[in-house]
Coordinates of C-alpha atoms in Angstrom, one line a residue:
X7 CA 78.5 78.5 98.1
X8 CA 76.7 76.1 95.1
X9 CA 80.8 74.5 95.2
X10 CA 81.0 70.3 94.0
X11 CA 82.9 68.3 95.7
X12 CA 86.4 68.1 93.3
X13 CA 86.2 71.9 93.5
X14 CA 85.3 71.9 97.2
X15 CA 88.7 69.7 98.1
X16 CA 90.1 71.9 96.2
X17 CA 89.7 74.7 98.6
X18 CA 90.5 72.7 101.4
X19 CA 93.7 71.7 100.6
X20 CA 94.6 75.1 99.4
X21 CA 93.5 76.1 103.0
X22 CA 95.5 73.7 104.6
X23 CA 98.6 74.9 102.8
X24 CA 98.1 78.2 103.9
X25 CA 99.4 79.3 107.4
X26 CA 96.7 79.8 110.4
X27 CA 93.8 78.2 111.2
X28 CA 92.6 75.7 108.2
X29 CA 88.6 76.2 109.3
X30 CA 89.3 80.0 108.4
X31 CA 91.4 80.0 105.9
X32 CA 88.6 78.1 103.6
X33 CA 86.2 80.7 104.8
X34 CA 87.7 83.1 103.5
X35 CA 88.7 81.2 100.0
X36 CA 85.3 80.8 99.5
X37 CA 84.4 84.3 100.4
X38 CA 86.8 85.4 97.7
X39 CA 85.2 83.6 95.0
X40 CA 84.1 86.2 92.4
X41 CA 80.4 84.8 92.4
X42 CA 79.9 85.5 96.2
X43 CA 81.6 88.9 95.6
X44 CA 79.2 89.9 93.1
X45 CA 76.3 88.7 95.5
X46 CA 77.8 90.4 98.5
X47 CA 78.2 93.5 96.7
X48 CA 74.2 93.1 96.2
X49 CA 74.5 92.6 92.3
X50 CA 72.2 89.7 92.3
X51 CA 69.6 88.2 94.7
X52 CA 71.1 84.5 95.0
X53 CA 74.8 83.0 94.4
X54 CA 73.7 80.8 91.4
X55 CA 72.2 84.1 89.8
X56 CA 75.6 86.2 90.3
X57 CA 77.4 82.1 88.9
X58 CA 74.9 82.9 85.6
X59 CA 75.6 86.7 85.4
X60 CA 79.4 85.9 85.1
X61 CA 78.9 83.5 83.1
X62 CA 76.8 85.3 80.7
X63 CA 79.8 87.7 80.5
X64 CA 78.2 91.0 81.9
X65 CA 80.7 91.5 84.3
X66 CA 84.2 92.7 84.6
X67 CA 87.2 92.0 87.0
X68 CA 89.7 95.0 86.6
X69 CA 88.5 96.4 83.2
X70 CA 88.7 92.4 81.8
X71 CA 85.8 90.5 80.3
X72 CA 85.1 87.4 82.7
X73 CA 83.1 84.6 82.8
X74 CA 84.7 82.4 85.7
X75 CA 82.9 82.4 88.5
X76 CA 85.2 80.8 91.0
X77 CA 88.0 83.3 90.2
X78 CA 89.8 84.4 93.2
X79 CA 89.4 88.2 93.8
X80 CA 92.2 90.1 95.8
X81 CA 92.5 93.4 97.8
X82 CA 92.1 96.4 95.0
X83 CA 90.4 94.3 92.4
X84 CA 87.4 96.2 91.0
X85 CA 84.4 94.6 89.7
X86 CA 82.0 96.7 87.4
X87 CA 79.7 96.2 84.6
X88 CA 80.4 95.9 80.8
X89 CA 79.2 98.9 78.9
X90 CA 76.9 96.9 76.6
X91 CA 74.9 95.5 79.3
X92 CA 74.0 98.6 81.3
X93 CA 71.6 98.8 78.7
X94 CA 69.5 95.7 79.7
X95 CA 66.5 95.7 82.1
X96 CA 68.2 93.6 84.8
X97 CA 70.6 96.5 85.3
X98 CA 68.0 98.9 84.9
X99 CA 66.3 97.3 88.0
X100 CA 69.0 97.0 90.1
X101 CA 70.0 100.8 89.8
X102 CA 66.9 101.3 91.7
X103 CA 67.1 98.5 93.8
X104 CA 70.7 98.4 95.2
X105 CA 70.6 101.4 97.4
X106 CA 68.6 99.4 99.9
X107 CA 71.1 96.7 99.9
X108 CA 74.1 96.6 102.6
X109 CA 77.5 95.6 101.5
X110 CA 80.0 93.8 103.9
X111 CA 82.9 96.0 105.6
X112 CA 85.6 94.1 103.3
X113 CA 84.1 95.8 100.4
X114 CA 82.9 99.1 98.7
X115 CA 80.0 99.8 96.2
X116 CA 79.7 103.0 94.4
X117 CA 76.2 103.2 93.9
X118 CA 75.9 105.7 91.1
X119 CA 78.5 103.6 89.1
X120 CA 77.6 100.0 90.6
X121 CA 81.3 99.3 90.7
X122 CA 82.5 97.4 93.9
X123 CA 86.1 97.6 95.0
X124 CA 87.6 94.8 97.3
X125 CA 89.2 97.4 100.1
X126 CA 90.6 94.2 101.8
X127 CA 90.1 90.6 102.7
X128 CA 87.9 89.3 104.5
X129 CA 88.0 88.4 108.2
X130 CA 86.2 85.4 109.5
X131 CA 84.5 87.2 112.1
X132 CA 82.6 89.4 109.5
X133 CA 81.4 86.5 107.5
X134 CA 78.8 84.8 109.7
X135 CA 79.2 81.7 108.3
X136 CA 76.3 79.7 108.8
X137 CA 78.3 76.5 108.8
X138 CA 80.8 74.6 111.5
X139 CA 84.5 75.0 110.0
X140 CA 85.8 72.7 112.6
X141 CA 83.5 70.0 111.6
X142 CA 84.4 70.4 107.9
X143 CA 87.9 70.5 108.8
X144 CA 87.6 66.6 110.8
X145 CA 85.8 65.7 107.7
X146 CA 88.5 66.7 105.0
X147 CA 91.1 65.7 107.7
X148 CA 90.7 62.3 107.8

């Protein structure tokens, strides 16, 4: 998730406020992060590239300008493209690139717009973390 360590704990003890299981609960903090939105919703290629595109400031979280990456997205929050940067060849590219891309269940893309929609949040099961939780967890625990 390209996270540092401060912002990493972070998470974890947010997660380990939060009722259920704390393994899941950071998976799905991290999930939310606006930077693995964007490369979910098949915006970029890599999570550092969506990081840089926000950054940048060609994005927009519900009709607001943002450049924070590690913003916290929540069910019904729509993320779209700033007029003035539909305009650059990046975009350009992905218009024709993006209908072979697959975006997760918790999410919609409308492909003619290249607006995403967060239709709910997600579930551990349908992130496939490549990563033990539990071992995390024992880590951050002690």
């Amino acid at each position: 998730y390209s996270v540092l360590e401060r912002q990493f704990r972070r998470f974890f003890e947010e997660a380990a406020r939060q009722q259920g299981i704390t393994g899941e609960n950071l998976q799905v903090l991290l999930e939310r992060r606006l930077d693995n939105v964007v490369y979910r919703l098949g915006f970029t290629d890599s999570r550092p590239q969506a990081r840089q595109l926000i950054q940048h400031g060609h994005l927009m979280l519900n009709g607001r300008p943002t450049n924070i990456p590690s913003a916290l997205v929540k069910e019904g929050d729509i993320i779209s493209w700033k007029e003035n940067k539909t305009r650059t060849e990046y975009y350009k590219q992905l218009v024709e690139s993006i209908k072979a891309k697959l975006v997760p269940g918790w999410l919609s893309l409308d492909r003619q717009k290249l607006e995403g929609r967060v239709v709910s949040l997600p579930i551990p099961d349908e992130i496939g973390a490549k990563y033990d939780a539990q071992a995390i967890v024992e880590y951050y625990s002690r």
